Short mmCIF file of C-alpha atoms and ligand atoms in Angstrom, two decimals:
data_model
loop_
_atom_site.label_atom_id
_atom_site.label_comp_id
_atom_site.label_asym_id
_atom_site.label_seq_id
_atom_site.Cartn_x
_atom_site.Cartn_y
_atom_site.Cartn_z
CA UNK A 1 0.00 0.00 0.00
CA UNK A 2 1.44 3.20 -0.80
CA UNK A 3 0.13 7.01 0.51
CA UNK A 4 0.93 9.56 -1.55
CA UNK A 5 2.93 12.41 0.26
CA UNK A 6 4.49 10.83 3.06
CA UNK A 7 7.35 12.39 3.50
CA UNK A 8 10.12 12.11 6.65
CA UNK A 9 8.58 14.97 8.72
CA UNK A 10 5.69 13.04 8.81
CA UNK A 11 7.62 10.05 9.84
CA UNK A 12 9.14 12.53 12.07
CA UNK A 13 5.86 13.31 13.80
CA UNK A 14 5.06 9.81 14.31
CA UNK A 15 8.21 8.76 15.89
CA UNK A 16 8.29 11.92 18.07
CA UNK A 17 4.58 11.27 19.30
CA UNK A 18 5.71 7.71 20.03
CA UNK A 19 8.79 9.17 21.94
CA UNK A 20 7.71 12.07 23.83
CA UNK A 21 3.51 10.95 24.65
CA UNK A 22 3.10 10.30 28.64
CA UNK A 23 1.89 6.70 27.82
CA UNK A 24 3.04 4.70 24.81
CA UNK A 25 0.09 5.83 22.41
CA UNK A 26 -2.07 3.53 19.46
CA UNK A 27 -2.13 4.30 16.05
CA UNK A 28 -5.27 6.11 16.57
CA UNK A 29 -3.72 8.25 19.05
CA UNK A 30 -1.31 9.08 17.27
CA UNK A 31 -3.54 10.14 14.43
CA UNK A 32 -5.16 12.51 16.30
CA UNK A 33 -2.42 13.86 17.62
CA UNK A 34 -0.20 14.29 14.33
CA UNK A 35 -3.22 15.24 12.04
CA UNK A 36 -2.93 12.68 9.50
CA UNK A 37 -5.32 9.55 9.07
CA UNK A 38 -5.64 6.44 10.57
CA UNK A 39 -4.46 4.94 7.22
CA UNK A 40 -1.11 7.55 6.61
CA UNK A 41 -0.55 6.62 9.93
CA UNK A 42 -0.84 2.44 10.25
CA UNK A 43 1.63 2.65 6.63
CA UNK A 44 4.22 4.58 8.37
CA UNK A 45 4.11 2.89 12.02
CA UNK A 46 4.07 -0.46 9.55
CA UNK A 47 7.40 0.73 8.20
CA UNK A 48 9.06 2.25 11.77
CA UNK A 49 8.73 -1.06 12.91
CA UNK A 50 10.10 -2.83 9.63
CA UNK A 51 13.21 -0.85 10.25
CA UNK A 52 13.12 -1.67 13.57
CA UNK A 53 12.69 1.77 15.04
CA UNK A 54 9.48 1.37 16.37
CA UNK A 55 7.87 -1.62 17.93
CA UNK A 56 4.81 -3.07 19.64
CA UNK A 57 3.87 -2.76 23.69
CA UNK A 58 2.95 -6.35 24.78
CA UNK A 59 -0.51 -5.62 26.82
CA UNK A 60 -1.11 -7.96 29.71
CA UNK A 61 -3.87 -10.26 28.90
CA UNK A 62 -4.03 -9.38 24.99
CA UNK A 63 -2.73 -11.62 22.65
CA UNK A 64 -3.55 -9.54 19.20
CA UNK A 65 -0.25 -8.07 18.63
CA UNK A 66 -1.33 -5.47 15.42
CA UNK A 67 -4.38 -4.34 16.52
CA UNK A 68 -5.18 -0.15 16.38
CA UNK A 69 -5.43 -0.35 20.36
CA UNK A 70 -1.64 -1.65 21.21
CA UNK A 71 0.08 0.86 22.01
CA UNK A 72 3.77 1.67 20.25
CA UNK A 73 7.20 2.14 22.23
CA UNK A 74 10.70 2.93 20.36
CA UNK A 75 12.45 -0.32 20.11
CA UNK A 76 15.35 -0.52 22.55
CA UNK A 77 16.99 -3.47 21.82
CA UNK A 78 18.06 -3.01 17.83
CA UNK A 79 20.00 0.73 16.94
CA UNK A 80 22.65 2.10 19.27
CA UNK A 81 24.53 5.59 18.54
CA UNK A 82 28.13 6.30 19.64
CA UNK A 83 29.26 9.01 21.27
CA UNK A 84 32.38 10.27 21.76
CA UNK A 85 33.59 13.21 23.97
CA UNK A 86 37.01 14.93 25.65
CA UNK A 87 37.92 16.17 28.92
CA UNK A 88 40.99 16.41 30.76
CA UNK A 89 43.31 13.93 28.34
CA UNK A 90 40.39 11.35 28.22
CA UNK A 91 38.15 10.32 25.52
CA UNK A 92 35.36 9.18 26.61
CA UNK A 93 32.74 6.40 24.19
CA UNK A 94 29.22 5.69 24.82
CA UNK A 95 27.04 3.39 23.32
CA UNK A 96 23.26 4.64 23.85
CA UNK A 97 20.19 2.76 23.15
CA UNK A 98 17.26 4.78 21.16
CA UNK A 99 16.24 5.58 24.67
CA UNK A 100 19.60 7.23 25.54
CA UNK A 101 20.03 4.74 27.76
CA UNK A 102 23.75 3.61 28.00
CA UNK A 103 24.92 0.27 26.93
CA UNK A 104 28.83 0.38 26.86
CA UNK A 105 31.28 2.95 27.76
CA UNK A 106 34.96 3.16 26.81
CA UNK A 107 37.84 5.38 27.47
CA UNK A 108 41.08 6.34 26.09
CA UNK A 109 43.87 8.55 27.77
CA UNK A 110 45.73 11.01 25.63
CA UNK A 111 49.83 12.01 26.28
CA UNK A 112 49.63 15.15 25.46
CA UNK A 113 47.10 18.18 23.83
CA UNK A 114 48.69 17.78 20.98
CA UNK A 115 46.70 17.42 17.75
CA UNK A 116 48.21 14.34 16.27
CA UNK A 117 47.44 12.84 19.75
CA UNK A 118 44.21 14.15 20.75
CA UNK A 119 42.47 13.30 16.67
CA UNK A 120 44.54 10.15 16.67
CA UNK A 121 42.79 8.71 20.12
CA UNK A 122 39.64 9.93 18.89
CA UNK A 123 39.89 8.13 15.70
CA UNK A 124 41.12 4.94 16.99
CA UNK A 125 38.05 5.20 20.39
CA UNK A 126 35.70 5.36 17.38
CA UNK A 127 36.67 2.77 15.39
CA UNK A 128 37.09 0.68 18.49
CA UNK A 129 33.53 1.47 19.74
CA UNK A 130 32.15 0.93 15.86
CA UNK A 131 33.98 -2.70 16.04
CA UNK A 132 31.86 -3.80 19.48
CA UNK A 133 28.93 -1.71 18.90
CA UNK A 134 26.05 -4.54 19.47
CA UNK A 135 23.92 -5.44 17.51
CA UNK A 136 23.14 -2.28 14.95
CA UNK A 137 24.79 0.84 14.59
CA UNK A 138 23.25 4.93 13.04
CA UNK A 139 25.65 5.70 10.35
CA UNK A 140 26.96 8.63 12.26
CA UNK A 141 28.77 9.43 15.12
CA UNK A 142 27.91 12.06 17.77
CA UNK A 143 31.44 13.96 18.85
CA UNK A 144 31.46 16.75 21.95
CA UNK A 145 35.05 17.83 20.72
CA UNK A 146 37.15 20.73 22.46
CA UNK A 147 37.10 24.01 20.99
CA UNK A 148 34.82 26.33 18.65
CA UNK A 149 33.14 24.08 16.59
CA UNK A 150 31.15 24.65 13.18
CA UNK A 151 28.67 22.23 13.32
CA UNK A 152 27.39 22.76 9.83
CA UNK A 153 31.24 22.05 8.20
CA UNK A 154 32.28 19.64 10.59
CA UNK A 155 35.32 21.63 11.73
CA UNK A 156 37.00 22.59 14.84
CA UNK A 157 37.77 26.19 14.10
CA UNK A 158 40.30 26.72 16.96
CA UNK A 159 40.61 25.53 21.20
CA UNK A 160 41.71 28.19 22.47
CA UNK A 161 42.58 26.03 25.92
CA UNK A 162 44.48 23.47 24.14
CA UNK A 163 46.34 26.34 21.68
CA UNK A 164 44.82 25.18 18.69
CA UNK A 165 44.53 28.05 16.26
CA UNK A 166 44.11 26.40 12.74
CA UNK A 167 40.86 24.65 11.04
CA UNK A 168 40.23 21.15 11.36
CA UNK A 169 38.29 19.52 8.83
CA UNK A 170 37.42 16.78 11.89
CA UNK A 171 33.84 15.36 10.29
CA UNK A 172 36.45 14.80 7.16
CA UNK A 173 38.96 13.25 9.11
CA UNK A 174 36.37 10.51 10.55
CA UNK A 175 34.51 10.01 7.25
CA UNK A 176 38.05 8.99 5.70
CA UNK A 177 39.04 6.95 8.68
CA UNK A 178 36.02 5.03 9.55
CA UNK A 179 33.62 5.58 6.92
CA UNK A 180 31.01 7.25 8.94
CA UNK A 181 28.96 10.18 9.27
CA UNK A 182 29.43 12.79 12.14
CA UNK A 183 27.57 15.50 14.26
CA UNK A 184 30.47 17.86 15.66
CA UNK A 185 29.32 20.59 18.55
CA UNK A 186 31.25 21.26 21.54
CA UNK A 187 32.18 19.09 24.54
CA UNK A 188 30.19 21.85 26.93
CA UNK A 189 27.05 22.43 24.63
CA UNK A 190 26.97 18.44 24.33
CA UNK A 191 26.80 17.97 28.26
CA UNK A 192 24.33 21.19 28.01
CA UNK A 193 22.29 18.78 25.83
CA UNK A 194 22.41 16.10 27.76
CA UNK A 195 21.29 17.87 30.63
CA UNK A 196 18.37 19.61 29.39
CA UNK A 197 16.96 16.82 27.21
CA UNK A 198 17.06 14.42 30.37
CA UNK A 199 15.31 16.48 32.79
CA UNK A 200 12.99 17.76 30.31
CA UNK A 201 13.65 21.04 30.90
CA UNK A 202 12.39 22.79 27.68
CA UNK A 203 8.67 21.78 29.21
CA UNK A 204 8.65 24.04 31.49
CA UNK A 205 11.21 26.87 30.68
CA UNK A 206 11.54 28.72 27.41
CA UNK A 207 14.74 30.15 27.50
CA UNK A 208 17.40 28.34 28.73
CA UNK A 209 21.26 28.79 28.92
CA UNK A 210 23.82 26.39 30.45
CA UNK A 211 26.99 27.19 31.00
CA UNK A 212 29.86 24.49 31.34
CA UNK A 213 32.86 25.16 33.19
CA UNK A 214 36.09 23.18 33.18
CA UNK A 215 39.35 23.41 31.82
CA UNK A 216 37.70 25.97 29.29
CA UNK A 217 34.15 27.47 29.36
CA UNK A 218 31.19 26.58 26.47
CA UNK A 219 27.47 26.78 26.42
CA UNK A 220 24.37 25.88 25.59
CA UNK A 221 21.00 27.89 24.16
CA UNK A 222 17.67 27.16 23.95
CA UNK A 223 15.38 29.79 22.80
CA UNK A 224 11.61 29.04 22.62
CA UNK A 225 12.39 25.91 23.45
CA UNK A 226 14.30 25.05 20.87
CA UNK A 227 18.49 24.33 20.97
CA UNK A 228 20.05 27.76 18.72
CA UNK A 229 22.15 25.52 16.95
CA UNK A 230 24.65 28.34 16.40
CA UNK A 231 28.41 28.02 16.59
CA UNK A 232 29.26 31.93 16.18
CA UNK A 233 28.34 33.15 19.73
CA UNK A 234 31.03 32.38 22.26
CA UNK A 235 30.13 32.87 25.71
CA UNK A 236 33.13 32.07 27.46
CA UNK A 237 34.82 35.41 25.28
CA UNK A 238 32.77 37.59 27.00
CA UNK A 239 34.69 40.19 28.06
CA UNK A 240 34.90 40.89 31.65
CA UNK A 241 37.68 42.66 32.76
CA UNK A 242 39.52 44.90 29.67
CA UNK A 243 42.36 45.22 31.39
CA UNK A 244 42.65 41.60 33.05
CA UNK A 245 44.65 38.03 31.58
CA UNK A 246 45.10 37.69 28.25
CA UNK A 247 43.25 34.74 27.09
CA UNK A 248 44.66 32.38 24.47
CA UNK A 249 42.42 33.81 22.11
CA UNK A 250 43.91 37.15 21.80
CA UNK A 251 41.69 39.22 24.28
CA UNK A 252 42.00 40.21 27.65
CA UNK A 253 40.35 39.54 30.62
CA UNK A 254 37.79 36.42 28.84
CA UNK A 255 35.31 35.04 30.86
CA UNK A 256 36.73 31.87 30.42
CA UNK A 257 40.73 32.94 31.30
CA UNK A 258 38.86 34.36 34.89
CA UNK A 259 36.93 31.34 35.99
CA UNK A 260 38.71 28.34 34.37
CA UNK A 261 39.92 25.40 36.10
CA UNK A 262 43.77 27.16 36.06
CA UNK A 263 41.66 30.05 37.30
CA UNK A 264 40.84 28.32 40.37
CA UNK A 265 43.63 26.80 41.02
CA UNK A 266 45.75 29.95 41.10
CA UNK A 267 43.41 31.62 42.88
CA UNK A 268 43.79 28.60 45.65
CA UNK A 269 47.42 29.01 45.98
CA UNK A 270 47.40 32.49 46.25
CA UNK A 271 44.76 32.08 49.23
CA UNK A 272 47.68 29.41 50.72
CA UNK A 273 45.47 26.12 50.05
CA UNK A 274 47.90 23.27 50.23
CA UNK A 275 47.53 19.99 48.38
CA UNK A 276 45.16 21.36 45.14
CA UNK A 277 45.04 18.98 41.90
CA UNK A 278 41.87 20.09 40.22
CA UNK A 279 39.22 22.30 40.58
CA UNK A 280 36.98 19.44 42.08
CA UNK A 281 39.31 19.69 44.82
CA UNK A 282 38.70 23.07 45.65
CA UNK A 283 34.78 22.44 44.92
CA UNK A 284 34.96 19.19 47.80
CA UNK A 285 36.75 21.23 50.31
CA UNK A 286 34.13 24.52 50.12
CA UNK A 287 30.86 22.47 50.60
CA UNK A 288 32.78 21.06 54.07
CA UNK A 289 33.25 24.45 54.91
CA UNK A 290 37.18 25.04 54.83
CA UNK A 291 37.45 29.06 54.89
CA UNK A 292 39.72 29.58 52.19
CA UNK A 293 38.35 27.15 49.45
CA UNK A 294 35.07 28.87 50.05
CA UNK A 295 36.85 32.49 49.79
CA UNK A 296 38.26 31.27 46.32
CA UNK A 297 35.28 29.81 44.97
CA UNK A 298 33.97 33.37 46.31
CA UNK A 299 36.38 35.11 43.57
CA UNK A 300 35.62 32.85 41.10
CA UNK A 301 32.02 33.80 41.54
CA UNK A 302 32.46 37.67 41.37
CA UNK A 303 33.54 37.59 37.05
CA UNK A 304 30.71 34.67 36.47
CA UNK A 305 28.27 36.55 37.68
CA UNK A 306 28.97 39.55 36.08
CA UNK A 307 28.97 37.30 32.74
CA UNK A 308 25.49 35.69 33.80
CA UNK A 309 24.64 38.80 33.95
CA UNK A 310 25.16 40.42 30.55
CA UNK A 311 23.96 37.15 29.28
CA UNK A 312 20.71 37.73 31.23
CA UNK A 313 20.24 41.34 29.88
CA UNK A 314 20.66 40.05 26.44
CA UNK A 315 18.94 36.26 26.09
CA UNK A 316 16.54 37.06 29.22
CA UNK A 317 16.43 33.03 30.25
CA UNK A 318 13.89 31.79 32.51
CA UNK A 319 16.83 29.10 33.31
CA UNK A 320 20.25 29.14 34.09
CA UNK A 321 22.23 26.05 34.45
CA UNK A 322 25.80 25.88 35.70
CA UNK A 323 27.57 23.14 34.30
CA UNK A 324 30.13 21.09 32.97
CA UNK A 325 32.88 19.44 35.69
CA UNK A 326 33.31 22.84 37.65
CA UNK A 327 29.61 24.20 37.33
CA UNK A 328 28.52 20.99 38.47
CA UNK A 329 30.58 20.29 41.69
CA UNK A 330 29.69 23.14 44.06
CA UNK A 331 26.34 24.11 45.07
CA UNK A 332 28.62 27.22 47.24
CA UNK A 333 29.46 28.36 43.41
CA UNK A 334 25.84 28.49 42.72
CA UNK A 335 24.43 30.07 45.93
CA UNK A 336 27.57 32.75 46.06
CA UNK A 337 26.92 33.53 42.03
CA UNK A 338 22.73 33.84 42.88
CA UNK A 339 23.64 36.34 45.48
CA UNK A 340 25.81 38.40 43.46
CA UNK A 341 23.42 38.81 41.12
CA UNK A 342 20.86 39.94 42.80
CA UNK A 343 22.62 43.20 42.75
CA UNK A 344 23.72 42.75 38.96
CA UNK A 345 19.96 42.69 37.72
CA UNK A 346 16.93 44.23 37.96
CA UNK A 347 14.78 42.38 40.99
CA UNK A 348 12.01 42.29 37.95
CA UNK A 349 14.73 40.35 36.17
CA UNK A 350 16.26 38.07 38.91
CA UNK A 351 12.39 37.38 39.84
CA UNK A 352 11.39 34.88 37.27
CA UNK A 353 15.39 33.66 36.93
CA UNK A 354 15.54 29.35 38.14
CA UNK A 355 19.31 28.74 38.83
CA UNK A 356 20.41 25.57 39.04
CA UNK A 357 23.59 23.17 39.52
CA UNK A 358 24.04 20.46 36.56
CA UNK A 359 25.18 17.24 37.68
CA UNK A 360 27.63 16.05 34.87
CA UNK A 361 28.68 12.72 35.17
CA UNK A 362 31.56 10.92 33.76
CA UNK A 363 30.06 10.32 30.32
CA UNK A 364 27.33 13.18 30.31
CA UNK A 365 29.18 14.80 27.37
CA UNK A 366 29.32 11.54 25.60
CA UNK A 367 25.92 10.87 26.30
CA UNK A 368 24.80 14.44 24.67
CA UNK A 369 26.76 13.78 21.60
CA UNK A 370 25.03 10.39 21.03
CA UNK A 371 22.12 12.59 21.11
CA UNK A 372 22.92 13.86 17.51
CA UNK A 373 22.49 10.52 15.41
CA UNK A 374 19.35 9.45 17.45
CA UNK A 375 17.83 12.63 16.69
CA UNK A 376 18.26 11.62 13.04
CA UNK A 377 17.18 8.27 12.94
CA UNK A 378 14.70 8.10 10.81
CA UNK A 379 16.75 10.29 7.86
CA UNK A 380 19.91 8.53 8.68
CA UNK A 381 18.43 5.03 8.08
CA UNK A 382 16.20 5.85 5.10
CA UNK A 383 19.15 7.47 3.26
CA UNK A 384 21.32 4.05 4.17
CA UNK A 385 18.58 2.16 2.54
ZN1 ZN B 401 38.97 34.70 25.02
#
C-alpha cells in the first residue's frame, strides 16, 4: 500500500509522538495527535517497525499483537549511537540505546594536547567502539570535541585552551578513517544537551542557557524551546575585565581565562590552600566548609556573575544552568553567584530567573553527543537504505 505524500517529517511526527507521549500511544492516538489519518498513519508505524525503530507494547492479557489499540514504544533493543567526547586527556565512548540509555562505555587517555594525539585517540576510540557496537549501529557518530566548533562544516575552528589556532576539517577526518557520518558541537554544549533533554527542561522553561565550566568554558542555548544551533556566539569570550589576563584567544580579561579550572587553582594558591590537583578539589573542600576554598570559589564567583549577567540582559532566560565538571561540583558556586546577582539585575529580572547546579557525570558529554544521530534516525536510516 502506498500514501501519496508521506514524507520524513511526517515520519518525524510519528516517531516523536511515540517518543515524547506520557503513555506509549495507538495508532489512533497518534492520528489525532499528528493530524494525519488512521491509514497515513498504520503505513508509516508499519514501516518504523520494519526498520526496527518502532515496535509493539505487549498488553497484559491481549494476545492480538497489530491491533489499532496496542500501544507503540521505540524499540530498545536493535539501533545504538556512539558518542564520543574529551575532557581532561580522556576520551570518553558511549554506546546509547534509542532511549539514551547507555549500553557500553569506553575510554582512552591522551599524552599530550597535541593534535596528532588528541584526533589520533579519537579516531582509533571510534573505530574501536564501531567494532563492538552490538547489535546495529546509526551511520553517524555524535562527537562533543574541544574548541569552537562549526557544526554545519564539521570543523574545529580553533581551542583556544588546548592552543589550537588552525581549522580542522574533523567530520572529514572521521569520514576517511572510519567511513562514517558525524555530528560535531562542543564538549560543553553536548553535556548542556544532555542535561536539558534528560530532565525535560524545555517543558517548562523557554529560555534556557547552560553554561559548562572546566578546563575551558562553552554553552548551551535554547530559545523558545528550541536548541540555537549556532556556533558563532562564544560565551566564554565575553569580556569581563579589559584590562585583566590575556586569554589564548587574543583578548584580555575572557570570561573563560577568569573562571577556568587554572583560574581556580591559582586563585587557591594564592589564598595558601595546600595539596590542590583540580578544581573538584577546591569544589569538595568549600561544601565542608574550609574558609579559604570557600573564599576562592567566592572570587571565582564575582567575574561569572557579572557574565550571567550580561547574558541575562541580552537572552533574558527563565533558566540558568551551571555546568560542565566545575559548574557541576559546588552548590557554594551556585548560591555565592545567585547572590551576586541579585545586585547585577533588575529584581524584575532576577524574579522569574531558576538557577540551578548540573550534575555532569563521567560520560554526560558523551551521552549528549550520542544525542545527535538518534535525533536523526529516521533520515539517517532511510538514506542508508
Ligand atoms: Zn577569550
Amino acid at each position: 500500500m502506498a500514501v501519496e505524500g508521506l514524507d520524513s517529517i511526517n515520519f518525524n511526527h510519528v516517531l516523536n509522538s511515540i517518543e515524547f507521549s506520557l503513555e506509549p500511544p495507538s495508532r489512533a492516538e497518534i492520528a489525532k495527535q499528528v493530524g494525519l489519518s488512521r491509514t497515513a498513519v498504520s503505513y508509516i508505524v508499519q514501516k518504523l517497525i520494519a526498520m526496527e525503530l518502532v515496535m509493539e507494547q505487549e498488553k497484559e492479557n491481549d494476545g492480538k499483537p497489530g491491533r489499532p489499540g496496542t500501544p507503540l514504544v521505540l524499540n530498545p533493543n536493535v539501533w545504538h549511537s556512539i558518542g564520543a567526547s574529551f575532557y581532561s586527556c580522556e576520551w570518553c565512548f558511549v554506546s546509547v540505546n534509542l532511549l539514551g540509555a547507555i549500553q557500553s562505555t569506553y575510554c582512552l587517555q591522551v599524552k599530550d594536547n597535541s593534535q596528532q594525539e588528541i584526533l589520533g585517540a579519537l579516531l582509533e576510540g571510534l573505530k574501536y567502539m564501531k567494532a563492538n557496537s552490538q547489535p546495529k549501529l546509526l551511520p553517524a557518530f555524535g562527537v562533543g570535541a574541544p574548541g569552537l566548533v562549526d557544526a554545519r562544516k564539521g570543523t574545529i575552528e580553533r581551542a583556544d585552551d588546548l592552543g589550537w589556532n588552525n581549522t580542522i576539517l574533523l567530520s572529514d577526518l572521521i569520514r576517511k578513517s572510519t567511513g562514517l557520518d558525524s555530528f560535531i558541537l562542543n564538549r560543553y554544549c553536548a553535556n548542556g544537551i544532555e542535561e536539558i533533554e534528560k530532565k525535560q527542561y524545555t517543558k517548562r522553561f523557554e529560555n534556557i542557557v547552560y553554561l559548562g565550566m572546566g578546563t575551558a568554558m562553552a554553552g548551551t542555548v535554547f530559545l523558545g524551546g528550541k536548541f540555537v544551533e549556532n556556533t558563532k556566539y562564544r560565551l566564554g569570550h565575553i569580556v569581563i575585565d579589559p584590562n585583566g589576563e590575556r586569554c589564548h584567544c587574543g583578548q584580555e580579561g575572557c570570561l573563560q581565562t577568569m573562571v577556568c579550572e587554572q583560574a581556580w587553582i591559582r586563585k587557591a594558591e594564592a589564598l595558601g590552600l595546600q595539596g590542590i590537583r583540580s578544581g573538584q578539589d577546591i569544589s569538595q573542600l568549600a561544601e565542608n566548609g574550609n574558609e579559604l576554598a570557600r573564599r576562592c570559589i567566592q572570587e571565582i564567583a564575582k567575574p561569572l556573575s557579572m557574565g550571567l549577567a550580561i547574558i541575562v540582559n541580552v537572552l533574558n532566560p527563565d533558566l540558568i544552568i551551571l555546568g560542565g565538571p566545575l559548574g557541576s561540583s559546588s552548590q557554594y558556586l551556585l548560591d555565592t553567584v545567585r547572590e551576586l546577582m541579585k545586585s547585577r539585575i533588575l529584581d524584575y529580572q532576577y524574579e522569574h530567573i531558576t538557577m540551578v547546579k548540573g550534575d555532569a557525570g563521567k560520560y554526560s558529554s558523551a551521552v549528549g553527543a550520542a544525542l545527535l544521530p538518534l535525533k536523526q534516525k529516521y533520515e539517517l536510516l532511510n538514506k542508508a537504505q
